[in-house]
PDB file of N, CA and C in Angstrom:
ATOM      1  N   MET A  15     124.244 126.469  93.231  1.00  0.00           N
ATOM      2  CA  MET A  15     122.738 126.397  93.730  1.00  0.00           C
ATOM      3  C   MET A  15     122.327 127.478  93.817  1.00  0.00           C
ATOM      4  N   PRO A  16     122.735 128.793  93.407  1.00  0.00           N
ATOM      5  CA  PRO A  16     121.447 129.860  93.177  1.00  0.00           C
ATOM      6  C   PRO A  16     120.442 129.738  92.293  1.00  0.00           C
ATOM      7  N   ILE A  17     120.515 128.556  91.469  1.00  0.00           N
ATOM      8  CA  ILE A  17     119.262 128.160  90.463  1.00  0.00           C
ATOM      9  C   ILE A  17     118.245 127.356  91.763  1.00  0.00           C
ATOM     10  N   TYR A  18     118.681 126.689  92.276  1.00  0.00           N
ATOM     11  CA  TYR A  18     118.022 125.414  93.376  1.00  0.00           C
ATOM     12  C   TYR A  18     117.484 126.713  94.610  1.00  0.00           C
ATOM     13  N   ALA A  19     118.146 127.623  94.863  1.00  0.00           N
ATOM     14  CA  ALA A  19     117.830 128.498  95.964  1.00  0.00           C
ATOM     15  C   ALA A  19     116.640 129.339  95.205  1.00  0.00           C
ATOM     16  N   ALA A  20     116.687 129.326  94.050  1.00  0.00           N
ATOM     17  CA  ALA A  20     115.960 130.698  93.752  1.00  0.00           C
ATOM     18  C   ALA A  20     114.194 129.877  93.607  1.00  0.00           C
ATOM     19  N   LEU A  21     114.530 128.174  92.802  1.00  0.00           N
ATOM     20  CA  LEU A  21     113.171 127.140  92.948  1.00  0.00           C
ATOM     21  C   LEU A  21     112.779 127.167  94.161  1.00  0.00           C
ATOM     22  N   VAL A  22     113.479 127.062  94.880  1.00  0.00           N
ATOM     23  CA  VAL A  22     112.813 126.661  96.496  1.00  0.00           C
ATOM     24  C   VAL A  22     112.348 127.842  97.027  1.00  0.00           C
ATOM     25  N   GLU A  23     112.698 129.038  97.038  1.00  0.00           N
ATOM     26  CA  GLU A  23     112.141 130.248  97.261  1.00  0.00           C
ATOM     27  C   GLU A  23     110.781 130.512  96.299  1.00  0.00           C
ATOM     28  N   ARG A  24     110.520 130.100  95.109  1.00  0.00           N
ATOM     29  CA  ARG A  24     109.534 130.299  94.313  1.00  0.00           C
ATOM     30  C   ARG A  24     108.280 129.228  94.769  1.00  0.00           C
ATOM     31  N   TRP A  25     108.714 128.165  94.959  1.00  0.00           N
ATOM     32  CA  TRP A  25     107.994 127.073  95.566  1.00  0.00           C
ATOM     33  C   TRP A  25     107.473 127.292  96.599  1.00  0.00           C
ATOM     34  N   ALA A  26     108.378 128.114  97.631  1.00  0.00           N
ATOM     35  CA  ALA A  26     107.337 128.088  98.618  1.00  0.00           C
ATOM     36  C   ALA A  26     106.627 129.149  98.965  1.00  0.00           C
ATOM     37  N   SER A  27     106.966 130.199  98.356  1.00  0.00           N
ATOM     38  CA  SER A  27     106.247 131.709  98.421  1.00  0.00           C
ATOM     39  C   SER A  27     104.873 131.190  97.586  1.00  0.00           C
ATOM     40  N   ALA A  28     104.989 130.108  96.623  1.00  0.00           N
ATOM     41  CA  ALA A  28     103.323 129.902  96.277  1.00  0.00           C
ATOM     42  C   ALA A  28     102.850 128.292  96.789  1.00  0.00           C
ATOM     43  N   GLY A  29     103.299 128.197  98.113  1.00  0.00           N
ATOM     44  CA  GLY A  29     102.866 127.294  99.076  1.00  0.00           C
ATOM     45  C   GLY A  29     102.759 125.759  98.670  1.00  0.00           C
ATOM     46  N   ARG A  30     103.861 125.212  97.492  1.00  0.00           N
ATOM     47  CA  ARG A  30     103.970 124.137  96.877  1.00  0.00           C
ATOM     48  C   ARG A  30     105.073 123.419  98.248  1.00  0.00           C
ATOM     49  N   ALA A  31     104.630 122.029  98.055  1.00  0.00           N
ATOM     50  CA  ALA A  31     105.854 121.188  99.000  1.00  0.00           C
ATOM     51  C   ALA A  31     107.453 121.669  98.635  1.00  0.00           C
ATOM     52  N   VAL A  32     107.845 121.587  99.280  1.00  0.00           N
ATOM     53  CA  VAL A  32     109.609 121.883  98.813  1.00  0.00           C
ATOM     54  C   VAL A  32     110.551 120.450  99.613  1.00  0.00           C
ATOM     55  N   PRO A  33     111.221 119.977  98.686  1.00  0.00           N
ATOM     56  CA  PRO A  33     112.081 118.963  99.370  1.00  0.00           C
ATOM     57  C   PRO A  33     112.673 119.447 100.572  1.00  0.00           C
ATOM     58  N   GLY A  34     112.470 118.761 101.762  1.00  0.00           N
ATOM     59  CA  GLY A  34     113.650 118.955 102.683  1.00  0.00           C
ATOM     60  C   GLY A  34     112.783 120.016 103.978  1.00  0.00           C
ATOM     61  N   ARG A  35     111.773 120.117 103.726  1.00  0.00           N
ATOM     62  CA  ARG A  35     110.830 121.603 104.475  1.00  0.00           C
ATOM     63  C   ARG A  35     109.648 120.651 105.298  1.00  0.00           C
ATOM     64  N   TYR A  36     109.526 120.830 106.054  1.00  0.00           N
ATOM     65  CA  TYR A  36     108.041 120.254 106.661  1.00  0.00           C
ATOM     66  C   TYR A  36     107.189 120.595 105.959  1.00  0.00           C
ATOM     67  N   ASP A  37     105.878 119.559 105.367  1.00  0.00           N
ATOM     68  CA  ASP A  37     104.797 119.822 104.857  1.00  0.00           C
ATOM     69  C   ASP A  37     103.677 119.035 105.662  1.00  0.00           C
ATOM     70  N   ARG A  38     102.988 120.373 106.122  1.00  0.00           N
ATOM     71  CA  ARG A  38     101.765 119.715 107.040  1.00  0.00           C
ATOM     72  C   ARG A  38     100.635 118.805 106.525  1.00  0.00           C
ATOM     73  N   GLU A  39     100.294 118.969 105.224  1.00  0.00           N
ATOM     74  CA  GLU A  39      99.270 117.971 104.615  1.00  0.00           C
ATOM     75  C   GLU A  39     100.144 116.867 104.745  1.00  0.00           C
ATOM     76  N   TRP A  40     101.227 116.542 104.142  1.00  0.00           N
ATOM     77  CA  TRP A  40     101.870 115.112 104.141  1.00  0.00           C
ATOM     78  C   TRP A  40     102.011 114.525 105.317  1.00  0.00           C
ATOM     79  N   ALA A  41     102.544 115.390 106.208  1.00  0.00           N
ATOM     80  CA  ALA A  41     102.397 114.689 107.778  1.00  0.00           C
ATOM     81  C   ALA A  41     101.396 114.149 108.173  1.00  0.00           C
ATOM     82  N   GLU A  42      99.930 115.292 107.994  1.00  0.00           N
ATOM     83  CA  GLU A  42      98.632 114.904 108.373  1.00  0.00           C
ATOM     84  C   GLU A  42      98.492 113.153 107.794  1.00  0.00           C
ATOM     85  N   LEU A  43      99.018 113.036 106.132  1.00  0.00           N
ATOM     86  CA  LEU A  43      98.374 111.917 105.225  1.00  0.00           C
ATOM     87  C   LEU A  43      98.890 111.071 105.951  1.00  0.00           C
ATOM     88  N   VAL A  44     100.281 110.944 106.015  1.00  0.00           N
ATOM     89  CA  VAL A  44     101.328 109.641 106.367  1.00  0.00           C
ATOM     90  C   VAL A  44     101.124 109.437 108.237  1.00  0.00           C
ATOM     91  N   ASN A  45     100.316 110.284 108.913  1.00  0.00           N
ATOM     92  CA  ASN A  45      99.901 109.717 109.919  1.00  0.00           C
ATOM     93  C   ASN A  45      98.467 109.254 110.519  1.00  0.00           C
ATOM     94  N   CYS A  46      97.938 109.273 109.051  1.00  0.00           N
ATOM     95  CA  CYS A  46      96.585 108.509 109.450  1.00  0.00           C
ATOM     96  C   CYS A  46      96.774 106.997 109.304  1.00  0.00           C
ATOM     97  N   PRO A  47      95.958 106.127 110.018  1.00  0.00           N
ATOM     98  CA  PRO A  47      95.974 104.868 109.569  1.00  0.00           C
ATOM     99  C   PRO A  47      95.370 104.680 108.627  1.00  0.00           C
ATOM    100  N   ALA A  48      96.296 103.408 108.043  1.00  0.00           N
ATOM    101  CA  ALA A  48      95.857 102.954 106.783  1.00  0.00           C
ATOM    102  C   ALA A  48      94.500 102.155 106.314  1.00  0.00           C
ATOM    103  N   TRP A  49      94.099 101.444 107.298  1.00  0.00           N
ATOM    104  CA  TRP A  49      92.516 100.974 107.354  1.00  0.00           C
ATOM    105  C   TRP A  49      91.885 101.906 108.602  1.00  0.00           C
ATOM    106  N   PRO A  50      91.632 102.864 108.456  1.00  0.00           N
ATOM    107  CA  PRO A  50      90.552 103.151 109.474  1.00  0.00           C
ATOM    108  C   PRO A  50      89.640 102.314 110.101  1.00  0.00           C
ATOM    109  N   GLU A  51      89.257 102.732 111.413  1.00  0.00           N
ATOM    110  CA  GLU A  51      88.268 101.461 111.783  1.00  0.00           C
ATOM    111  C   GLU A  51      87.021 101.381 111.076  1.00  0.00           C
ATOM    112  N   ARG A  52      86.442 102.844 111.026  1.00  0.00           N
ATOM    113  CA  ARG A  52      85.148 102.951 109.951  1.00  0.00           C
ATOM    114  C   ARG A  52      85.505 103.423 109.051  1.00  0.00           C
ATOM    115  N   VAL A  53      85.083 102.744 107.808  1.00  0.00           N
ATOM    116  CA  VAL A  53      85.167 103.386 106.090  1.00  0.00           C
ATOM    117  C   VAL A  53      83.922 103.733 105.888  1.00  0.00           C
ATOM    118  N   ARG A  54      83.884 104.933 105.319  1.00  0.00           N
ATOM    119  CA  ARG A  54      82.765 105.576 104.917  1.00  0.00           C
ATOM    120  C   ARG A  54      82.343 105.037 103.262  1.00  0.00           C
ATOM    121  N   SER A  55      81.622 104.381 102.703  1.00  0.00           N
ATOM    122  CA  SER A  55      81.910 103.927 101.728  1.00  0.00           C
ATOM    123  C   SER A  55      80.816 104.934 100.497  1.00  0.00           C
ATOM    124  N   ALA A  56      81.746 105.373  99.409  1.00  0.00           N
ATOM    125  CA  ALA A  56      80.898 106.371  98.597  1.00  0.00           C
ATOM    126  C   ALA A  56      80.168 105.432  97.455  1.00  0.00           C
ATOM    127  N   ALA A  57      79.940 104.238  97.896  1.00  0.00           N
ATOM    128  CA  ALA A  57      79.621 103.443  96.775  1.00  0.00           C
ATOM    129  C   ALA A  57      78.217 103.753  96.464  1.00  0.00           C
ATOM    130  N   ARG A  58      77.479 103.273  95.532  1.00  0.00           N
ATOM    131  CA  ARG A  58      75.899 103.688  94.935  1.00  0.00           C
ATOM    132  C   ARG A  58      75.309 102.933  96.002  1.00  0.00           C
ATOM    133  N   PRO A  59      74.000 103.466  96.381  1.00  0.00           N
ATOM    134  CA  PRO A  59      72.821 102.609  97.489  1.00  0.00           C
ATOM    135  C   PRO A  59      72.489 101.157  96.212  1.00  0.00           C
ATOM    136  N   ALA A  60      72.472 100.646  97.082  1.00  0.00           N
ATOM    137  CA  ALA A  60      71.974  98.679  96.559  1.00  0.00           C
ATOM    138  C   ALA A  60      70.899  99.399  95.580  1.00  0.00           C
ATOM    139  N   ALA A  61      70.922  98.560  94.466  1.00  0.00           N
ATOM    140  CA  ALA A  61      69.935  98.495  93.375  1.00  0.00           C
ATOM    141  C   ALA A  61      68.582  97.649  93.856  1.00  0.00           C
ATOM    142  N   THR A  62      67.611  97.907  93.848  1.00  0.00           N
ATOM    143  CA  THR A  62      66.440  96.383  93.809  1.00  0.00           C
ATOM    144  C   THR A  62      66.383  95.940  92.381  1.00  0.00           C
ATOM    145  N   PRO A  63      66.730  94.691  92.767  1.00  0.00           N
ATOM    146  CA  PRO A  63      66.581  93.939  91.283  1.00  0.00           C
ATOM    147  C   PRO A  63      65.187  93.537  90.737  1.00  0.00           C
ATOM    148  N   THR A  64      65.520  93.741  89.513  1.00  0.00           N
ATOM    149  CA  THR A  64      64.463  93.561  88.477  1.00  0.00           C
ATOM    150  C   THR A  64      63.439  92.429  88.340  1.00  0.00           C
ATOM    151  N   PRO A  65      62.412  92.291  88.565  1.00  0.00           N
ATOM    152  CA  PRO A  65      61.686  91.001  88.450  1.00  0.00           C
ATOM    153  C   PRO A  65      61.939  90.517  87.481  1.00  0.00           C
ATOM    154  N   LEU A  66      62.202  89.278  87.211  1.00  0.00           N
ATOM    155  CA  LEU A  66      62.006  88.421  85.679  1.00  0.00           C
ATOM    156  C   LEU A  66      60.711  88.467  85.203  1.00  0.00           C
ATOM    157  N   ASN A  67      60.171  88.441  83.932  1.00  0.00           N
ATOM    158  CA  ASN A  67      58.825  88.492  83.583  1.00  0.00           C
ATOM    159  C   ASN A  67      58.836  87.273  82.373  1.00  0.00           C
ATOM    160  N   ARG A  68      58.559  86.034  83.376  1.00  0.00           N
ATOM    161  CA  ARG A  68      58.499  84.728  82.603  1.00  0.00           C
ATOM    162  C   ARG A  68      57.058  84.236  82.740  1.00  0.00           C
ATOM    163  N   PRO A  69      56.779  83.444  81.111  1.00  0.00           N
ATOM    164  CA  PRO A  69      55.653  83.264  80.742  1.00  0.00           C
ATOM    165  C   PRO A  69      55.493  81.858  81.693  1.00  0.00           C
TER     166      PRO A  69
END
């Protein structure tokens, strides 16, 4: 177990997630609703259709 203990210490000191330890970022992600009531769309604004030039 000395190798694992050294890895855990290295990961923890680097701010990485460590199996079996509390991770604030993960806790926030899993506690958010899957489908929030208000979803902000990052889609592009609707384009204005180009009129057809027919003879």
